[in-house]
Amino acid sequence: DAPRFGHRGMLIDTARHYLTVDAIQKVIDALPLSKFNVLHWHAVDAESFPVETPSEPTMTQGAFSPSMVYTPNDILTLTNYAYDRGVEIIFEIDV
């Protein structure tokens, strides 16, 4: 049994629907069970900017709430977590 396609992915849109780091980890855990190997993370959009950027700290003012922001450490943690499970994260910033 082998997957038909090399890129088998799922999209989450945290720019519009915030998910906690724990919730994203649960999504990552579920992907390999269905032979998915890519998580497309739509993190930032015109509606919300929930990603902390050291070069421009005021950007997070565009988040829905100050408690709904991903730090660089959160992103690194999730990237490493996914890598350990054979999942690649495609991180999308759409402005």
CSV table of N, CA, C and O in Angstrom, one decimal:
chain,number,residue,atom,x,y,z
A,1,ASP,N,0.9,-1.2,0.0
A,1,ASP,CA,0.0,0.0,0.0
A,1,ASP,C,0.9,1.2,0.0
A,1,ASP,O,1.8,1.4,0.8
A,2,ALA,N,0.7,2.1,-1.0
A,2,ALA,CA,1.4,3.4,-1.0
A,2,ALA,C,0.5,4.5,-1.5
A,2,ALA,O,-0.4,4.3,-2.2
A,3,PRO,N,0.8,5.7,-1.0
A,3,PRO,CA,0.0,6.8,-1.4
A,3,PRO,C,0.2,7.1,-2.9
A,3,PRO,O,1.3,6.9,-3.5
A,4,ARG,N,-0.8,7.6,-3.6
A,4,ARG,CA,-0.8,7.9,-5.0
A,4,ARG,C,-0.1,9.1,-5.3
A,4,ARG,O,0.6,9.2,-6.3
A,5,PHE,N,-0.1,10.1,-4.4
A,5,PHE,CA,0.5,11.4,-4.7
A,5,PHE,C,1.5,11.7,-3.6
A,5,PHE,O,1.4,11.4,-2.4
A,6,GLY,N,2.6,12.4,-4.0
A,6,GLY,CA,3.7,12.8,-3.0
A,6,GLY,C,3.2,13.9,-2.1
A,6,GLY,O,3.7,13.9,-0.9
A,7,HIS,N,2.4,14.8,-2.6
A,7,HIS,CA,1.9,15.9,-1.7
A,7,HIS,C,0.5,15.6,-1.4
A,7,HIS,O,-0.4,15.6,-2.2
A,8,ARG,N,0.3,15.3,-0.1
A,8,ARG,CA,-1.1,15.0,0.4
A,8,ARG,C,-1.3,15.9,1.6
A,8,ARG,O,-0.7,15.7,2.7
A,9,GLY,N,-2.1,16.9,1.4
A,9,GLY,CA,-2.2,18.0,2.4
A,9,GLY,C,-3.5,18.3,2.9
A,9,GLY,O,-4.6,18.0,2.4
A,10,MET,N,-3.5,19.1,4.0
A,10,MET,CA,-4.7,19.6,4.6
A,10,MET,C,-4.4,21.1,5.0
A,10,MET,O,-3.3,21.5,5.3
A,11,LEU,N,-5.5,21.9,4.9
A,11,LEU,CA,-5.3,23.3,5.2
A,11,LEU,C,-6.0,23.7,6.5
A,11,LEU,O,-7.1,23.2,6.8
A,12,ILE,N,-5.3,24.5,7.3
A,12,ILE,CA,-6.0,25.1,8.4
A,12,ILE,C,-5.8,26.7,8.2
A,12,ILE,O,-4.8,27.1,7.7
A,13,ASP,N,-6.8,27.4,8.6
A,13,ASP,CA,-6.9,28.8,8.4
A,13,ASP,C,-7.0,29.5,9.8
A,13,ASP,O,-8.1,29.9,10.2
A,14,THR,N,-5.8,29.8,10.4
A,14,THR,CA,-5.9,30.4,11.7
A,14,THR,C,-5.9,31.9,11.6
A,14,THR,O,-6.0,32.6,12.6
A,15,ALA,N,-5.8,32.5,10.4
A,15,ALA,CA,-6.0,33.9,10.2
A,15,ALA,C,-7.4,34.3,10.5
A,15,ALA,O,-7.7,35.4,11.0
A,16,ARG,N,-8.4,33.4,10.2
A,16,ARG,CA,-9.8,33.7,10.4
A,16,ARG,C,-10.4,32.9,11.6
A,16,ARG,O,-11.4,33.3,12.1
A,17,HIS,N,-9.8,31.8,11.9
A,17,HIS,CA,-10.3,30.9,13.0
A,17,HIS,C,-9.1,30.4,13.8
A,17,HIS,O,-8.5,29.5,13.5
A,18,TYR,N,-8.9,31.2,14.9
A,18,TYR,CA,-7.7,30.9,15.8
A,18,TYR,C,-7.8,29.5,16.3
A,18,TYR,O,-8.9,29.0,16.8
A,19,LEU,N,-6.7,28.8,16.3
A,19,LEU,CA,-6.5,27.5,16.9
A,19,LEU,C,-5.4,27.5,17.9
A,19,LEU,O,-4.3,28.1,17.6
A,20,THR,N,-5.5,26.9,19.1
A,20,THR,CA,-4.4,26.9,20.0
A,20,THR,C,-3.3,26.0,19.5
A,20,THR,O,-3.5,25.2,18.6
A,21,VAL,N,-2.1,26.2,20.1
A,21,VAL,CA,-1.0,25.3,19.7
A,21,VAL,C,-1.3,23.8,19.9
A,21,VAL,O,-1.0,23.0,19.1
A,22,ASP,N,-2.0,23.5,21.0
A,22,ASP,CA,-2.4,22.2,21.3
A,22,ASP,C,-3.3,21.6,20.3
A,22,ASP,O,-3.2,20.5,19.9
A,23,ALA,N,-4.3,22.4,19.8
A,23,ALA,CA,-5.2,22.0,18.8
A,23,ALA,C,-4.5,21.7,17.5
A,23,ALA,O,-4.8,20.7,16.8
A,24,ILE,N,-3.5,22.6,17.1
A,24,ILE,CA,-2.8,22.3,15.9
A,24,ILE,C,-1.9,21.1,16.0
A,24,ILE,O,-1.8,20.3,15.1
A,25,GLN,N,-1.4,20.8,17.2
A,25,GLN,CA,-0.6,19.6,17.4
A,25,GLN,C,-1.5,18.4,17.2
A,25,GLN,O,-1.1,17.3,16.7
A,26,LYS,N,-2.8,18.4,17.6
A,26,LYS,CA,-3.7,17.3,17.4
A,26,LYS,C,-4.0,17.1,16.0
A,26,LYS,O,-4.1,16.0,15.5
A,27,VAL,N,-4.1,18.2,15.2
A,27,VAL,CA,-4.3,18.1,13.8
A,27,VAL,C,-3.1,17.4,13.2
A,27,VAL,O,-3.2,16.5,12.3
A,28,ILE,N,-1.9,17.8,13.6
A,28,ILE,CA,-0.6,17.2,13.1
A,28,ILE,C,-0.6,15.7,13.4
A,28,ILE,O,-0.2,14.9,12.6
A,29,ASP,N,-1.0,15.4,14.6
A,29,ASP,CA,-1.0,14.0,15.0
A,29,ASP,C,-1.9,13.1,14.1
A,29,ASP,O,-1.6,11.9,13.9
A,30,ALA,N,-3.0,13.7,13.7
A,30,ALA,CA,-4.0,13.0,12.9
A,30,ALA,C,-3.6,12.8,11.4
A,30,ALA,O,-4.0,11.8,10.8
A,31,LEU,N,-2.8,13.7,10.9
A,31,LEU,CA,-2.4,13.7,9.5
A,31,LEU,C,-1.8,12.4,9.0
A,31,LEU,O,-2.2,11.8,8.0
A,32,PRO,N,-0.7,11.9,9.7
A,32,PRO,CA,-0.1,10.6,9.2
A,32,PRO,C,-1.0,9.4,9.2
A,32,PRO,O,-0.8,8.5,8.5
A,33,LEU,N,-2.0,9.5,10.1
A,33,LEU,CA,-3.0,8.3,10.2
A,33,LEU,C,-3.7,8.1,8.9
A,33,LEU,O,-4.2,7.0,8.6
A,34,SER,N,-3.9,9.2,8.1
A,34,SER,CA,-4.6,9.2,6.8
A,34,SER,C,-3.6,9.4,5.7
A,34,SER,O,-4.0,9.7,4.6
A,35,LYS,N,-2.3,9.2,5.9
A,35,LYS,CA,-1.3,9.3,5.0
A,35,LYS,C,-1.1,10.7,4.4
A,35,LYS,O,-0.7,10.9,3.3
A,36,PHE,N,-1.5,11.7,5.2
A,36,PHE,CA,-1.3,13.1,4.8
A,36,PHE,C,0.2,13.5,5.3
A,36,PHE,O,0.6,13.1,6.3
A,37,ASN,N,0.8,14.3,4.5
A,37,ASN,CA,2.2,14.6,4.8
A,37,ASN,C,2.5,16.1,4.8
A,37,ASN,O,3.6,16.5,5.0
A,38,VAL,N,1.5,16.9,4.5
A,38,VAL,CA,1.6,18.4,4.4
A,38,VAL,C,0.5,19.1,5.2
A,38,VAL,O,-0.7,18.7,5.0
A,39,LEU,N,0.9,20.0,6.0
A,39,LEU,CA,-0.1,20.9,6.6
A,39,LEU,C,0.1,22.3,6.1
A,39,LEU,O,1.2,22.9,6.3
A,40,HIS,N,-0.9,22.8,5.3
A,40,HIS,CA,-0.8,24.1,4.8
A,40,HIS,C,-1.5,25.0,5.8
A,40,HIS,O,-2.7,24.9,6.1
A,41,TRP,N,-0.7,25.9,6.4
A,41,TRP,CA,-1.1,26.8,7.5
A,41,TRP,C,-1.3,28.2,7.0
A,41,TRP,O,-0.3,28.9,6.8
A,42,HIS,N,-2.5,28.6,6.8
A,42,HIS,CA,-2.8,29.9,6.4
A,42,HIS,C,-2.9,30.8,7.7
A,42,HIS,O,-3.9,30.8,8.3
A,43,ALA,N,-1.8,31.4,8.0
A,43,ALA,CA,-1.7,32.0,9.3
A,43,ALA,C,-2.0,33.5,9.4
A,43,ALA,O,-2.5,34.0,10.4
A,44,VAL,N,-1.9,34.2,8.3
A,44,VAL,CA,-2.0,35.6,8.3
A,44,VAL,C,-2.8,36.0,7.0
A,44,VAL,O,-2.6,35.6,6.0
A,45,ASP,N,-3.8,37.0,7.3
A,45,ASP,CA,-4.6,37.5,6.1
A,45,ASP,C,-4.9,39.0,6.5
A,45,ASP,O,-4.6,39.5,7.5
A,46,ALA,N,-5.6,39.6,5.6
A,46,ALA,CA,-5.9,41.0,5.8
A,46,ALA,C,-6.9,41.2,7.0
A,46,ALA,O,-6.9,42.2,7.6
A,47,GLU,N,-7.6,40.1,7.3
A,47,GLU,CA,-8.6,40.2,8.4
A,47,GLU,C,-7.9,40.1,9.8
A,47,GLU,O,-8.4,40.6,10.8
A,48,SER,N,-6.7,39.4,9.8
A,48,SER,CA,-6.1,39.2,11.1
A,48,SER,C,-4.6,39.0,10.9
A,48,SER,O,-4.2,38.3,9.9
A,49,PHE,N,-3.8,39.5,11.8
A,49,PHE,CA,-2.3,39.2,11.8
A,49,PHE,C,-1.9,38.7,13.1
A,49,PHE,O,-1.3,39.4,14.0
A,50,PRO,N,-2.2,37.4,13.4
A,50,PRO,CA,-1.9,36.8,14.7
A,50,PRO,C,-0.5,36.2,14.8
A,50,PRO,O,-0.3,35.2,15.6
A,51,VAL,N,0.5,36.7,14.1
A,51,VAL,CA,1.8,36.2,14.2
A,51,VAL,C,2.8,37.3,14.7
A,51,VAL,O,2.8,38.4,14.1
A,52,GLU,N,3.5,37.1,15.8
A,52,GLU,CA,4.4,38.0,16.4
A,52,GLU,C,5.7,38.0,15.5
A,52,GLU,O,6.3,37.0,15.2
A,53,THR,N,6.0,39.2,15.0
A,53,THR,CA,7.2,39.4,14.2
A,53,THR,C,8.2,40.4,14.9
A,53,THR,O,7.8,41.5,15.2
A,54,PRO,N,9.4,39.9,15.3
A,54,PRO,CA,10.3,40.8,16.0
A,54,PRO,C,10.7,42.1,15.2
A,54,PRO,O,10.9,43.1,15.8
A,55,SER,N,10.7,42.0,13.9
A,55,SER,CA,11.0,43.2,13.1
A,55,SER,C,9.9,44.2,13.1
A,55,SER,O,10.2,45.4,12.8
A,56,GLU,N,8.7,43.8,13.3
A,56,GLU,CA,7.6,44.8,13.3
A,56,GLU,C,6.5,44.3,14.4
A,56,GLU,O,5.5,43.8,14.1
A,57,PRO,N,6.8,44.6,15.7
A,57,PRO,CA,6.0,44.2,16.8
A,57,PRO,C,4.6,44.7,16.7
A,57,PRO,O,3.7,44.1,17.3
A,58,THR,N,4.3,45.8,16.1
A,58,THR,CA,3.0,46.4,16.1
A,58,THR,C,2.0,45.6,15.2
A,58,THR,O,0.8,45.9,15.2
A,59,MET,N,2.5,44.7,14.4
A,59,MET,CA,1.6,44.0,13.5
A,59,MET,C,0.6,43.1,14.2
A,59,MET,O,-0.5,42.9,13.7
A,60,THR,N,0.9,42.7,15.4
A,60,THR,CA,0.0,41.8,16.2
A,60,THR,C,-1.2,42.6,16.6
A,60,THR,O,-2.2,42.0,17.1
A,61,GLN,N,-1.2,43.9,16.5
A,61,GLN,CA,-2.4,44.7,16.8
A,61,GLN,C,-3.6,44.4,15.9
A,61,GLN,O,-4.7,44.7,16.2
A,62,GLY,N,-3.2,43.7,14.8
A,62,GLY,CA,-4.3,43.3,13.9
A,62,GLY,C,-4.9,42.0,14.2
A,62,GLY,O,-5.8,41.5,13.5
A,63,ALA,N,-4.4,41.3,15.3
A,63,ALA,CA,-5.0,40.0,15.7
A,63,ALA,C,-6.4,40.3,16.3
A,63,ALA,O,-6.7,41.4,16.8
A,64,PHE,N,-7.2,39.2,16.3
A,64,PHE,CA,-8.5,39.3,16.9
A,64,PHE,C,-8.5,39.6,18.4
A,64,PHE,O,-9.3,40.3,18.9
A,65,SER,N,-7.4,39.1,19.1
A,65,SER,CA,-7.3,39.3,20.5
A,65,SER,C,-5.8,39.2,20.9
A,65,SER,O,-5.1,38.5,20.2
A,66,PRO,N,-5.3,40.0,21.9
A,66,PRO,CA,-3.9,39.8,22.2
A,66,PRO,C,-3.5,38.4,22.7
A,66,PRO,O,-2.4,38.0,22.6
A,67,SER,N,-4.5,37.6,23.2
A,67,SER,CA,-4.2,36.3,23.6
A,67,SER,C,-4.2,35.3,22.4
A,67,SER,O,-3.9,34.1,22.6
A,68,MET,N,-4.6,35.8,21.3
A,68,MET,CA,-4.7,34.9,20.1
A,68,MET,C,-3.6,35.2,19.1
A,68,MET,O,-3.8,35.6,17.9
A,69,VAL,N,-2.3,35.1,19.6
A,69,VAL,CA,-1.2,35.4,18.8
A,69,VAL,C,-0.2,34.3,18.9
A,69,VAL,O,0.1,33.7,19.9
A,70,TYR,N,0.4,33.9,17.7
A,70,TYR,CA,1.5,32.9,17.7
A,70,TYR,C,2.8,33.6,17.8
A,70,TYR,O,3.1,34.5,17.0
A,71,THR,N,3.7,33.1,18.7
A,71,THR,CA,5.0,33.6,18.9
A,71,THR,C,6.0,32.9,17.9
A,71,THR,O,5.6,31.8,17.4
A,72,PRO,N,7.1,33.4,17.7
A,72,PRO,CA,8.1,32.7,16.9
A,72,PRO,C,8.4,31.3,17.5
A,72,PRO,O,8.6,30.3,16.8
A,73,ASN,N,8.4,31.2,18.8
A,73,ASN,CA,8.7,30.0,19.5
A,73,ASN,C,7.5,29.0,19.2
A,73,ASN,O,7.8,27.8,19.0
A,74,ASP,N,6.3,29.5,19.2
A,74,ASP,CA,5.1,28.6,18.9
A,74,ASP,C,5.3,28.0,17.5
A,74,ASP,O,5.1,26.8,17.3
A,75,ILE,N,5.7,28.8,16.5
A,75,ILE,CA,5.9,28.4,15.2
A,75,ILE,C,7.0,27.4,15.1
A,75,ILE,O,6.9,26.3,14.4
A,76,LEU,N,8.1,27.6,15.7
A,76,LEU,CA,9.2,26.7,15.7
A,76,LEU,C,8.8,25.4,16.4
A,76,LEU,O,9.2,24.3,15.9
A,77,THR,N,8.1,25.5,17.5
A,77,THR,CA,7.7,24.2,18.2
A,77,THR,C,6.8,23.4,17.3
A,77,THR,O,7.0,22.2,17.2
A,78,LEU,N,5.8,24.0,16.6
A,78,LEU,CA,4.9,23.3,15.7
A,78,LEU,C,5.7,22.7,14.5
A,78,LEU,O,5.4,21.6,14.1
A,79,THR,N,6.6,23.5,14.0
A,79,THR,CA,7.4,23.0,12.8
A,79,THR,C,8.2,21.8,13.2
A,79,THR,O,8.2,20.8,12.5
A,80,ASN,N,8.9,21.8,14.4
A,80,ASN,CA,9.6,20.7,14.8
A,80,ASN,C,8.7,19.5,15.2
A,80,ASN,O,9.1,18.3,14.9
A,81,TYR,N,7.6,19.8,15.8
A,81,TYR,CA,6.6,18.7,16.1
A,81,TYR,C,6.1,18.0,14.9
A,81,TYR,O,6.1,16.8,14.8
A,82,ALA,N,5.8,18.8,13.8
A,82,ALA,CA,5.4,18.2,12.6
A,82,ALA,C,6.5,17.4,11.9
A,82,ALA,O,6.3,16.3,11.4
A,83,TYR,N,7.7,18.0,11.9
A,83,TYR,CA,8.8,17.3,11.3
A,83,TYR,C,9.1,15.9,11.9
A,83,TYR,O,9.3,14.9,11.2
A,84,ASP,N,9.0,15.8,13.2
A,84,ASP,CA,9.1,14.5,13.9
A,84,ASP,C,8.1,13.5,13.5
A,84,ASP,O,8.3,12.3,13.8
A,85,ARG,N,7.0,14.0,13.0
A,85,ARG,CA,5.9,13.1,12.6
A,85,ARG,C,5.8,12.9,11.0
A,85,ARG,O,4.8,12.4,10.5
A,86,GLY,N,6.8,13.4,10.3
A,86,GLY,CA,6.8,13.3,8.9
A,86,GLY,C,5.9,14.2,8.2
A,86,GLY,O,5.5,13.9,7.0
A,87,VAL,N,5.5,15.3,8.8
A,87,VAL,CA,4.6,16.3,8.2
A,87,VAL,C,5.4,17.6,7.9
A,87,VAL,O,6.1,18.1,8.8
A,88,GLU,N,5.2,18.1,6.7
A,88,GLU,CA,5.8,19.4,6.4
A,88,GLU,C,4.8,20.5,6.5
A,88,GLU,O,3.6,20.3,6.2
A,89,ILE,N,5.2,21.6,7.1
A,89,ILE,CA,4.3,22.7,7.3
A,89,ILE,C,4.6,23.8,6.2
A,89,ILE,O,5.8,24.2,6.1
A,90,ILE,N,3.6,24.1,5.4
A,90,ILE,CA,3.7,25.3,4.5
A,90,ILE,C,3.1,26.4,5.2
A,90,ILE,O,1.9,26.4,5.4
A,91,PHE,N,3.8,27.4,5.6
A,91,PHE,CA,3.4,28.6,6.3
A,91,PHE,C,3.0,29.7,5.4
A,91,PHE,O,3.9,30.2,4.7
A,92,GLU,N,1.8,30.1,5.3
A,92,GLU,CA,1.4,31.1,4.4
A,92,GLU,C,1.0,32.4,5.1
A,92,GLU,O,0.3,32.5,6.1
A,93,ILE,N,1.7,33.5,4.6
A,93,ILE,CA,1.4,34.9,5.1
A,93,ILE,C,0.8,35.6,3.9
A,93,ILE,O,1.5,35.8,2.9
A,94,ASP,N,-0.5,35.9,3.9
A,94,ASP,CA,-1.2,36.5,2.8
A,94,ASP,C,-1.6,37.9,3.2
A,94,ASP,O,-2.4,38.1,4.1
A,95,VAL,N,-1.0,38.9,2.7
A,95,VAL,CA,-1.3,40.3,3.0
A,95,VAL,C,-1.6,41.1,1.7
A,95,VAL,O,-1.3,40.8,0.7
